[in-house]
């Protein structure tokens, strides 16, 4: 088995912190040796200046939302008016255009250091809700797109049955999302096979989209899988849930046994104090998406309180208003500062843990997201000699670097990005044509 050797001028090694001069050996897609304190690289080692991190996990993505970037800022509006624009794009997609767009978006993620994406997938069927000849044509387009881009994917296939907390039927483009009932969803998703770069997980779109009568059975059928659910992104969802069920969305999920350590609540922007205790007490993860939450005027989630209660935090770029996991990571801390008028609520190590190991774990890849012997050989080299990062200490890079400062990315031992360029795809050109095809 061929061994590749890399020398990191600085590396972040999780609990061991920021360490200089680390020699990394890789064979068979895994780290086989991690040796700090090697000042003189051996012959044949590839030198990586700057800071080397484990692979970043983007734990919450809707790839097609990337088509809306920079196109929804005129005229004000709200989350709900933005959602109508998003539905306009959803109405246009087919498996081919979905594949082209997702492949370009995942390649943009690779350029930003993302080695694994969690795709929260609900656009399942044809324009009027009729299944395609292959009922999983859209999901398989997403799996293929990640392979083309050179990253891993967890396809979080979403159950989506209703258009309101009260159980109103699906309407308009939403008919593309629905499988009729839980058995329909189970039968379709059972036919999905995971290639080596993929896992098949599950999602419960939200308490708006899944009537309460299905929740207990959904929890039983998805035990042990990575399961993600949108939770309390908007105050209106809480108000509707209280009106219909007399409890909050987190309370409703808990009542039906949905909350658990293999489950990730996405956003949790407006939880009550009791909700925070429920989420933390059940070790339910929380995926924060700060750049989307501010773009959509959702609000600021209580990240510190959730983490203190026991919820592991992960990060996602969700609507892809930007794709930059450094911006997501520091957004968690910086939003806390704005909300609480105090600095230093999260350490750099906590923010990087959310962006790496915790995100991979939330997506079902517990053997990724760390630079350690036996772990999947993912690494991200961040330059510390650009106009943005020159003079920045390695321990402060998460507060200064951008996706544009990523020079090299390796996923499962394969180089995906070299010298800031994707090794296989012209990412900007593919994004341009894929976005134009669904918006022009
Ligand atoms: Zn989402």
GROMACS .gro file of C-alpha atoms and ligand atoms in nm:
model
  441
    1UNK     CA    1   0.000   0.000   0.000
    2UNK     CA    2   0.146   0.333  -0.106
    3UNK     CA    3   0.217   0.579   0.175
    4UNK     CA    4   0.188   0.954   0.121
    5UNK     CA    5   0.368   1.190   0.354
    6UNK     CA    6   0.266   1.547   0.432
    7UNK     CA    7   0.437   1.801   0.655
    8UNK     CA    8   0.220   2.062   0.824
    9UNK     CA    9   0.390   2.377   0.945
   10UNK     CA   10   0.105   2.401   1.197
   11UNK     CA   11  -0.179   2.159   1.262
   12UNK     CA   12  -0.484   2.162   1.487
   13UNK     CA   13  -0.494   1.823   1.659
   14UNK     CA   14  -0.817   1.856   1.859
   15UNK     CA   15  -0.757   1.828   2.234
   16UNK     CA   16  -0.380   1.860   2.178
   17UNK     CA   17  -0.443   2.205   2.030
   18UNK     CA   18  -0.236   2.392   1.774
   19UNK     CA   19   0.091   2.208   1.720
   20UNK     CA   20   0.390   2.307   1.501
   21UNK     CA   21   0.576   2.083   1.256
   22UNK     CA   22   0.351   1.777   1.228
   23UNK     CA   23   0.438   1.490   0.995
   24UNK     CA   24   0.130   1.312   0.857
   25UNK     CA   25   0.145   0.972   0.690
   26UNK     CA   26  -0.149   0.839   0.491
   27UNK     CA   27  -0.216   0.498   0.336
   28UNK     CA   28  -0.536   0.333   0.226
   29UNK     CA   29  -0.734   0.650   0.286
   30UNK     CA   30  -0.645   0.665   0.659
   31UNK     CA   31  -0.389   0.842   0.871
   32UNK     CA   32  -0.124   0.584   0.961
   33UNK     CA   33   0.107   0.814   1.160
   34UNK     CA   34   0.076   1.163   1.313
   35UNK     CA   35   0.409   1.284   1.449
   36UNK     CA   36   0.451   1.632   1.602
   37UNK     CA   37   0.785   1.806   1.637
   38UNK     CA   38   0.939   1.704   1.303
   39UNK     CA   39   1.117   2.029   1.214
   40UNK     CA   40   1.289   1.893   0.902
   41UNK     CA   41   1.051   1.712   0.667
   42UNK     CA   42   1.187   1.386   0.524
   43UNK     CA   43   1.257   1.363   0.149
   44UNK     CA   44   0.939   1.317  -0.049
   45UNK     CA   45   0.711   1.483   0.205
   46UNK     CA   46   0.475   1.744   0.061
   47UNK     CA   47   0.506   2.064   0.260
   48UNK     CA   48   0.190   2.245   0.367
   49UNK     CA   49   0.246   2.595   0.498
   50UNK     CA   50  -0.009   2.770   0.714
   51UNK     CA   51  -0.251   2.572   0.930
   52UNK     CA   52  -0.373   2.219   0.862
   53UNK     CA   53  -0.718   2.123   0.993
   54UNK     CA   54  -0.921   1.802   0.979
   55UNK     CA   55  -1.183   1.787   0.703
   56UNK     CA   56  -1.474   2.025   0.757
   57UNK     CA   57  -1.829   1.889   0.770
   58UNK     CA   58  -2.115   2.093   0.628
   59UNK     CA   59  -2.393   1.930   0.827
   60UNK     CA   60  -2.690   2.110   0.672
   61UNK     CA   61  -2.728   2.174   0.299
   62UNK     CA   62  -3.005   2.219   0.048
   63UNK     CA   63  -2.783   2.226  -0.261
   64UNK     CA   64  -3.036   2.389  -0.494
   65UNK     CA   65  -3.080   2.693  -0.270
   66UNK     CA   66  -2.739   2.806  -0.401
   67UNK     CA   67  -2.925   2.928  -0.711
   68UNK     CA   68  -3.084   3.202  -0.496
   69UNK     CA   69  -2.757   3.357  -0.379
   70UNK     CA   70  -2.757   3.732  -0.437
   71UNK     CA   71  -3.101   3.722  -0.598
   72UNK     CA   72  -3.336   3.773  -0.304
   73UNK     CA   73  -3.221   4.096  -0.141
   74UNK     CA   74  -3.440   4.351  -0.319
   75UNK     CA   75  -3.770   4.456  -0.167
   76UNK     CA   76  -3.724   4.336   0.190
   77UNK     CA   77  -3.954   4.053   0.288
   78UNK     CA   78  -3.922   3.771   0.538
   79UNK     CA   79  -3.833   3.405   0.562
   80UNK     CA   80  -4.175   3.331   0.412
   81UNK     CA   81  -4.132   3.559   0.106
   82UNK     CA   82  -3.783   3.412   0.056
   83UNK     CA   83  -3.939   3.065   0.069
   84UNK     CA   84  -4.168   3.154  -0.222
   85UNK     CA   85  -3.862   3.246  -0.431
   86UNK     CA   86  -3.703   2.916  -0.330
   87UNK     CA   87  -4.017   2.728  -0.437
   88UNK     CA   88  -3.992   2.896  -0.781
   89UNK     CA   89  -3.649   2.733  -0.827
   90UNK     CA   90  -3.770   2.402  -0.682
   91UNK     CA   91  -4.046   2.394  -0.942
   92UNK     CA   92  -3.792   2.407  -1.227
   93UNK     CA   93  -3.551   2.132  -1.124
   94UNK     CA   94  -3.531   1.784  -1.276
   95UNK     CA   95  -3.278   1.511  -1.203
   96UNK     CA   96  -3.032   1.638  -1.467
   97UNK     CA   97  -3.039   2.003  -1.360
   98UNK     CA   98  -3.034   1.895  -0.994
   99UNK     CA   99  -2.721   1.691  -1.062
  100UNK     CA  100  -2.546   1.972  -1.248
  101UNK     CA  101  -2.626   2.229  -0.981
  102UNK     CA  102  -2.541   2.004  -0.686
  103UNK     CA  103  -2.214   1.893  -0.839
  104UNK     CA  104  -2.105   2.255  -0.882
  105UNK     CA  105  -2.221   2.344  -0.530
  106UNK     CA  106  -2.042   2.047  -0.372
  107UNK     CA  107  -1.730   2.142  -0.567
  108UNK     CA  108  -1.760   2.493  -0.422
  109UNK     CA  109  -1.780   2.325  -0.081
  110UNK     CA  110  -1.465   2.125  -0.159
  111UNK     CA  111  -1.283   2.449  -0.240
  112UNK     CA  112  -1.393   2.575   0.103
  113UNK     CA  113  -1.246   2.270   0.281
  114UNK     CA  114  -1.566   2.067   0.317
  115UNK     CA  115  -1.500   1.692   0.296
  116UNK     CA  116  -1.851   1.575   0.389
  117UNK     CA  117  -2.193   1.727   0.329
  118UNK     CA  118  -2.527   1.649   0.492
  119UNK     CA  119  -2.785   1.700   0.219
  120UNK     CA  120  -3.130   1.753   0.368
  121UNK     CA  121  -3.324   1.629   0.067
  122UNK     CA  122  -3.697   1.680   0.016
  123UNK     CA  123  -3.737   1.750  -0.359
  124UNK     CA  124  -3.823   1.391  -0.445
  125UNK     CA  125  -4.080   1.375  -0.724
  126UNK     CA  126  -4.185   1.517  -1.061
  127UNK     CA  127  -4.354   1.855  -1.110
  128UNK     CA  128  -4.706   1.747  -1.010
  129UNK     CA  129  -4.592   1.503  -0.744
  130UNK     CA  130  -4.584   1.200  -0.972
  131UNK     CA  131  -4.277   0.986  -0.896
  132UNK     CA  132  -4.008   0.959  -1.162
  133UNK     CA  133  -3.962   0.618  -1.330
  134UNK     CA  134  -3.685   0.573  -1.075
  135UNK     CA  135  -3.853   0.713  -0.760
  136UNK     CA  136  -3.509   0.800  -0.620
  137UNK     CA  137  -3.380   0.974  -0.934
  138UNK     CA  138  -3.332   1.305  -0.748
  139UNK     CA  139  -3.156   1.152  -0.448
  140UNK     CA  140  -2.929   0.949  -0.673
  141UNK     CA  141  -2.844   1.268  -0.866
  142UNK     CA  142  -2.725   1.417  -0.536
  143UNK     CA  143  -2.517   1.109  -0.448
  144UNK     CA  144  -2.352   1.121  -0.792
  145UNK     CA  145  -2.291   1.495  -0.760
  146UNK     CA  146  -2.092   1.446  -0.439
  147UNK     CA  147  -1.884   1.171  -0.601
  148UNK     CA  148  -1.808   1.402  -0.896
  149UNK     CA  149  -1.701   1.676  -0.657
  150UNK     CA  150  -1.478   1.439  -0.456
  151UNK     CA  151  -1.650   1.468  -0.119
  152UNK     CA  152  -1.858   1.234   0.101
  153UNK     CA  153  -2.230   1.279   0.147
  154UNK     CA  154  -2.494   1.176   0.394
  155UNK     CA  155  -2.826   1.189   0.213
  156UNK     CA  156  -3.081   1.288   0.477
  157UNK     CA  157  -3.394   1.184   0.292
  158UNK     CA  158  -3.683   1.388   0.427
  159UNK     CA  159  -4.034   1.284   0.518
  160UNK     CA  160  -4.265   1.569   0.409
  161UNK     CA  161  -4.640   1.511   0.425
  162UNK     CA  162  -4.827   1.829   0.518
  163UNK     CA  163  -4.809   2.205   0.470
  164UNK     CA  164  -4.898   2.318   0.822
  165UNK     CA  165  -4.877   2.211   1.184
  166UNK     CA  166  -5.252   2.147   1.167
  167UNK     CA  167  -5.194   1.893   0.890
  168UNK     CA  168  -5.312   2.086   0.582
  169UNK     CA  169  -5.242   1.898   0.258
  170UNK     CA  170  -4.945   1.974   0.036
  171UNK     CA  171  -5.007   2.248  -0.217
  172UNK     CA  172  -4.838   2.358  -0.541
  173UNK     CA  173  -4.467   2.273  -0.566
  174UNK     CA  174  -4.484   2.107  -0.224
  175UNK     CA  175  -4.649   1.810  -0.396
  176UNK     CA  176  -4.301   1.726  -0.525
  177UNK     CA  177  -4.188   1.671  -0.167
  178UNK     CA  178  -4.451   1.424  -0.050
  179UNK     CA  179  -4.464   1.043  -0.041
  180UNK     CA  180  -4.830   1.025   0.071
  181UNK     CA  181  -4.763   0.866   0.408
  182UNK     CA  182  -4.489   0.709   0.617
  183UNK     CA  183  -4.515   0.374   0.438
  184UNK     CA  184  -4.467   0.548   0.102
  185UNK     CA  185  -4.154   0.721   0.232
  186UNK     CA  186  -4.020   0.396   0.383
  187UNK     CA  187  -4.077   0.200   0.063
  188UNK     CA  188  -3.902   0.460  -0.151
  189UNK     CA  189  -3.604   0.515   0.078
  190UNK     CA  190  -3.555   0.140   0.128
  191UNK     CA  191  -3.454   0.125  -0.239
  192UNK     CA  192  -3.171   0.377  -0.190
  193UNK     CA  193  -2.828   0.214  -0.183
  194UNK     CA  194  -2.525   0.394  -0.043
  195UNK     CA  195  -2.207   0.387  -0.253
  196UNK     CA  196  -1.877   0.396  -0.057
  197UNK     CA  197  -1.866   0.776  -0.038
  198UNK     CA  198  -2.219   0.797   0.101
  199UNK     CA  199  -2.448   0.720   0.390
  200UNK     CA  200  -2.827   0.718   0.378
  201UNK     CA  201  -2.981   0.895   0.673
  202UNK     CA  202  -3.329   1.029   0.738
  203UNK     CA  203  -3.492   1.363   0.799
  204UNK     CA  204  -3.816   1.479   0.941
  205UNK     CA  205  -3.868   1.805   0.757
  206UNK     CA  206  -4.031   1.988   1.050
  207UNK     CA  207  -4.337   1.973   1.271
  208UNK     CA  208  -4.505   2.176   0.996
  209UNK     CA  209  -4.448   1.901   0.741
  210UNK     CA  210  -4.506   1.585   0.945
  211UNK     CA  211  -4.834   1.540   1.134
  212UNK     CA  212  -4.789   1.435   1.496
  213UNK     CA  213  -4.958   1.099   1.435
  214UNK     CA  214  -4.656   0.982   1.234
  215UNK     CA  215  -4.381   1.086   1.475
  216UNK     CA  216  -4.364   0.781   1.703
  217UNK     CA  217  -4.354   0.540   1.411
  218UNK     CA  218  -4.095   0.755   1.231
  219UNK     CA  219  -3.871   0.744   1.539
  220UNK     CA  220  -3.900   0.364   1.557
  221UNK     CA  221  -3.820   0.319   1.189
  222UNK     CA  222  -3.513   0.545   1.197
  223UNK     CA  223  -3.355   0.429   1.525
  224UNK     CA  224  -2.978   0.452   1.501
  225UNK     CA  225  -2.968   0.637   1.168
  226UNK     CA  226  -2.845   0.994   1.143
  227UNK     CA  227  -3.177   1.180   1.168
  228UNK     CA  228  -3.208   1.555   1.116
  229UNK     CA  229  -3.508   1.783   1.173
  230UNK     CA  230  -3.567   2.156   1.123
  231UNK     CA  231  -3.667   2.294   1.463
  232UNK     CA  232  -3.796   2.633   1.575
  233UNK     CA  233  -3.624   2.833   1.302
  234UNK     CA  234  -3.918   3.073   1.306
  235UNK     CA  235  -4.133   3.197   1.595
  236UNK     CA  236  -4.442   3.127   1.381
  237UNK     CA  237  -4.367   2.753   1.396
  238UNK     CA  238  -4.363   2.767   1.776
  239UNK     CA  239  -4.687   2.965   1.788
  240UNK     CA  240  -4.867   2.726   1.552
  241UNK     CA  241  -4.742   2.423   1.744
  242UNK     CA  242  -4.859   2.570   2.075
  243UNK     CA  243  -5.199   2.648   1.923
  244UNK     CA  244  -5.249   2.301   1.772
  245UNK     CA  245  -5.072   2.073   2.020
  246UNK     CA  246  -5.036   2.284   2.334
  247UNK     CA  247  -4.659   2.241   2.337
  248UNK     CA  248  -4.347   2.363   2.159
  249UNK     CA  249  -4.199   2.177   1.859
  250UNK     CA  250  -3.922   2.033   2.080
  251UNK     CA  251  -4.185   1.930   2.334
  252UNK     CA  252  -4.387   1.759   2.060
  253UNK     CA  253  -4.083   1.567   1.935
  254UNK     CA  254  -3.997   1.463   2.289
  255UNK     CA  255  -4.354   1.350   2.356
  256UNK     CA  256  -4.320   1.108   2.061
  257UNK     CA  257  -3.973   0.981   2.145
  258UNK     CA  258  -3.795   1.153   1.857
  259UNK     CA  259  -3.520   1.332   2.053
  260UNK     CA  260  -3.204   1.122   2.099
  261UNK     CA  261  -2.829   1.125   2.053
  262UNK     CA  262  -2.845   1.015   1.689
  263UNK     CA  263  -3.078   1.306   1.609
  264UNK     CA  264  -2.976   1.659   1.509
  265UNK     CA  265  -3.209   1.957   1.545
  266UNK     CA  266  -3.130   2.212   1.276
  267UNK     CA  267  -3.139   2.582   1.378
  268UNK     CA  268  -3.307   2.567   1.724
  269UNK     CA  269  -3.320   2.945   1.694
  270UNK     CA  270  -3.620   3.003   1.922
  271UNK     CA  271  -3.626   2.728   2.186
  272UNK     CA  272  -3.774   2.789   2.530
  273UNK     CA  273  -3.560   2.726   2.838
  274UNK     CA  274  -3.743   2.395   2.878
  275UNK     CA  275  -3.666   2.309   2.514
  276UNK     CA  276  -3.295   2.373   2.573
  277UNK     CA  277  -3.305   2.135   2.871
  278UNK     CA  278  -3.493   1.871   2.667
  279UNK     CA  279  -3.249   1.889   2.376
  280UNK     CA  280  -2.943   1.882   2.600
  281UNK     CA  281  -3.081   1.617   2.834
  282UNK     CA  282  -3.146   1.379   2.545
  283UNK     CA  283  -2.803   1.464   2.393
  284UNK     CA  284  -2.983   1.568   2.075
  285UNK     CA  285  -2.735   1.752   1.855
  286UNK     CA  286  -2.798   2.104   1.727
  287UNK     CA  287  -2.680   2.224   1.387
  288UNK     CA  288  -2.645   2.601   1.379
  289UNK     CA  289  -2.645   2.779   1.042
  290UNK     CA  290  -2.545   3.135   1.135
  291UNK     CA  291  -2.501   3.280   0.785
  292UNK     CA  292  -2.844   3.159   0.675
  293UNK     CA  293  -3.008   3.253   1.004
  294UNK     CA  294  -2.888   3.611   0.964
  295UNK     CA  295  -2.960   3.620   0.590
  296UNK     CA  296  -3.322   3.514   0.652
  297UNK     CA  297  -3.366   3.734   0.960
  298UNK     CA  298  -3.445   3.425   1.167
  299UNK     CA  299  -3.282   3.542   1.488
  300UNK     CA  300  -2.991   3.426   1.704
  301UNK     CA  301  -3.003   3.078   1.851
  302UNK     CA  302  -2.874   3.020   2.206
  303UNK     CA  303  -2.565   2.823   2.104
  304UNK     CA  304  -2.383   2.851   2.436
  305UNK     CA  305  -2.686   2.751   2.641
  306UNK     CA  306  -2.754   2.453   2.414
  307UNK     CA  307  -2.393   2.335   2.435
  308UNK     CA  308  -2.389   2.380   2.814
  309UNK     CA  309  -2.712   2.179   2.841
  310UNK     CA  310  -2.545   1.885   2.663
  311UNK     CA  311  -2.621   1.925   2.291
  312UNK     CA  312  -2.321   1.872   2.062
  313UNK     CA  313  -2.307   2.163   1.815
  314UNK     CA  314  -2.244   2.122   1.442
  315UNK     CA  315  -2.254   2.373   1.157
  316UNK     CA  316  -2.424   2.404   0.819
  317UNK     CA  317  -2.443   2.654   0.536
  318UNK     CA  318  -2.807   2.558   0.470
  319UNK     CA  319  -2.927   2.804   0.201
  320UNK     CA  320  -2.570   2.876   0.085
  321UNK     CA  321  -2.599   3.252   0.109
  322UNK     CA  322  -2.225   3.193   0.146
  323UNK     CA  323  -2.029   2.868   0.162
  324UNK     CA  324  -1.758   2.935   0.416
  325UNK     CA  325  -1.732   2.715   0.725
  326UNK     CA  326  -1.497   2.964   0.894
  327UNK     CA  327  -1.772   3.223   0.869
  328UNK     CA  328  -2.023   2.974   1.014
  329UNK     CA  329  -1.787   2.881   1.298
  330UNK     CA  330  -1.700   3.233   1.406
  331UNK     CA  331  -2.063   3.333   1.348
  332UNK     CA  332  -2.160   3.116   1.645
  333UNK     CA  333  -1.927   3.313   1.871
  334UNK     CA  334  -1.987   3.654   1.716
  335UNK     CA  335  -2.366   3.624   1.730
  336UNK     CA  336  -2.337   3.530   2.099
  337UNK     CA  337  -2.135   3.847   2.149
  338UNK     CA  338  -2.403   4.061   1.987
  339UNK     CA  339  -2.682   3.895   2.182
  340UNK     CA  340  -2.506   3.887   2.519
  341UNK     CA  341  -2.265   4.183   2.500
  342UNK     CA  342  -1.978   3.960   2.612
  343UNK     CA  343  -1.676   3.820   2.424
  344UNK     CA  344  -1.517   3.479   2.446
  345UNK     CA  345  -1.822   3.253   2.484
  346UNK     CA  346  -1.660   2.978   2.270
  347UNK     CA  347  -1.293   2.891   2.232
  348UNK     CA  348  -1.136   2.850   1.889
  349UNK     CA  349  -1.108   2.478   1.967
  350UNK     CA  350  -1.481   2.451   2.040
  351UNK     CA  351  -1.565   2.626   1.713
  352UNK     CA  352  -1.329   2.403   1.513
  353UNK     CA  353  -1.467   2.092   1.686
  354UNK     CA  354  -1.817   2.191   1.573
  355UNK     CA  355  -1.689   2.240   1.217
  356UNK     CA  356  -1.505   1.905   1.205
  357UNK     CA  357  -1.556   1.606   1.437
  358UNK     CA  358  -1.900   1.702   1.569
  359UNK     CA  359  -2.031   1.767   1.218
  360UNK     CA  360  -1.900   1.436   1.087
  361UNK     CA  361  -2.050   1.253   1.385
  362UNK     CA  362  -2.387   1.421   1.326
  363UNK     CA  363  -2.374   1.282   0.971
  364UNK     CA  364  -2.285   0.928   1.075
  365UNK     CA  365  -1.910   0.940   1.005
  366UNK     CA  366  -1.767   0.900   1.355
  367UNK     CA  367  -1.429   0.799   1.210
  368UNK     CA  368  -1.376   1.134   1.037
  369UNK     CA  369  -1.308   1.491   1.141
  370UNK     CA  370  -0.992   1.434   1.344
  371UNK     CA  371  -0.626   1.415   1.250
  372UNK     CA  372  -0.545   1.093   1.433
  373UNK     CA  373  -0.408   0.749   1.350
  374UNK     CA  374  -0.685   0.535   1.207
  375UNK     CA  375  -0.913   0.825   1.116
  376UNK     CA  376  -1.020   0.895   0.760
  377UNK     CA  377  -0.744   1.093   0.593
  378UNK     CA  378  -0.918   1.426   0.540
  379UNK     CA  379  -0.719   1.745   0.570
  380UNK     CA  380  -0.761   2.111   0.490
  381UNK     CA  381  -0.462   2.342   0.454
  382UNK     CA  382  -0.534   2.708   0.526
  383UNK     CA  383  -0.283   2.966   0.407
  384UNK     CA  384  -0.155   3.209   0.667
  385UNK     CA  385   0.024   3.427   0.411
  386UNK     CA  386  -0.265   3.588   0.223
  387UNK     CA  387  -0.382   3.946   0.251
  388UNK     CA  388  -0.647   3.826   0.497
  389UNK     CA  389  -0.437   3.593   0.707
  390UNK     CA  390  -0.082   3.735   0.705
  391UNK     CA  391   0.028   3.789   1.064
  392UNK     CA  392  -0.255   3.581   1.207
  393UNK     CA  393  -0.161   3.331   1.480
  394UNK     CA  394  -0.268   2.972   1.398
  395UNK     CA  395  -0.494   2.968   1.703
  396UNK     CA  396  -0.675   3.275   1.570
  397UNK     CA  397  -0.719   3.160   1.212
  398UNK     CA  398  -1.085   3.065   1.263
  399UNK     CA  399  -1.155   3.432   1.334
  400UNK     CA  400  -0.978   3.562   1.023
  401UNK     CA  401  -0.958   3.306   0.743
  402UNK     CA  402  -1.210   3.268   0.463
  403UNK     CA  403  -1.288   2.987   0.225
  404UNK     CA  404  -1.063   3.164  -0.028
  405UNK     CA  405  -0.762   3.095   0.197
  406UNK     CA  406  -0.794   2.716   0.162
  407UNK     CA  407  -0.506   2.588  -0.050
  408UNK     CA  408  -0.525   2.207  -0.032
  409UNK     CA  409  -0.803   1.964   0.054
  410UNK     CA  410  -0.775   1.588   0.087
  411UNK     CA  411  -1.075   1.360   0.140
  412UNK     CA  412  -1.028   0.990   0.220
  413UNK     CA  413  -0.664   1.019   0.117
  414UNK     CA  414  -0.742   1.168  -0.226
  415UNK     CA  415  -0.641   1.521  -0.317
  416UNK     CA  416  -0.950   1.718  -0.420
  417UNK     CA  417  -0.813   2.073  -0.414
  418UNK     CA  418  -0.454   2.176  -0.488
  419UNK     CA  419  -0.319   2.531  -0.476
  420UNK     CA  420  -0.672   2.663  -0.434
  421UNK     CA  421  -0.810   2.492  -0.745
  422UNK     CA  422  -1.040   2.191  -0.774
  423UNK     CA  423  -0.843   1.910  -0.934
  424UNK     CA  424  -1.129   1.797  -1.163
  425UNK     CA  425  -1.384   2.072  -1.219
  426UNK     CA  426  -1.400   2.436  -1.331
  427UNK     CA  427  -1.616   2.529  -1.035
  428UNK     CA  428  -1.704   2.888  -1.124
  429UNK     CA  429  -1.798   2.796  -1.482
  430UNK     CA  430  -2.012   2.503  -1.367
  431UNK     CA  431  -2.187   2.718  -1.107
  432UNK     CA  432  -2.258   2.986  -1.366
  433UNK     CA  433  -2.416   2.750  -1.614
  434UNK     CA  434  -2.605   2.546  -1.354
  435UNK     CA  435  -2.751   2.851  -1.180
  436UNK     CA  436  -2.839   3.019  -1.510
  437UNK     CA  437  -3.021   2.706  -1.624
  438UNK     CA  438  -3.267   2.719  -1.335
  439UNK     CA  439  -3.307   3.095  -1.293
  440UNK     CA  440  -3.294   3.252  -1.643
  441LIG    ZN1  441  -3.268   2.377   0.605
   0.00000   0.00000   0.00000
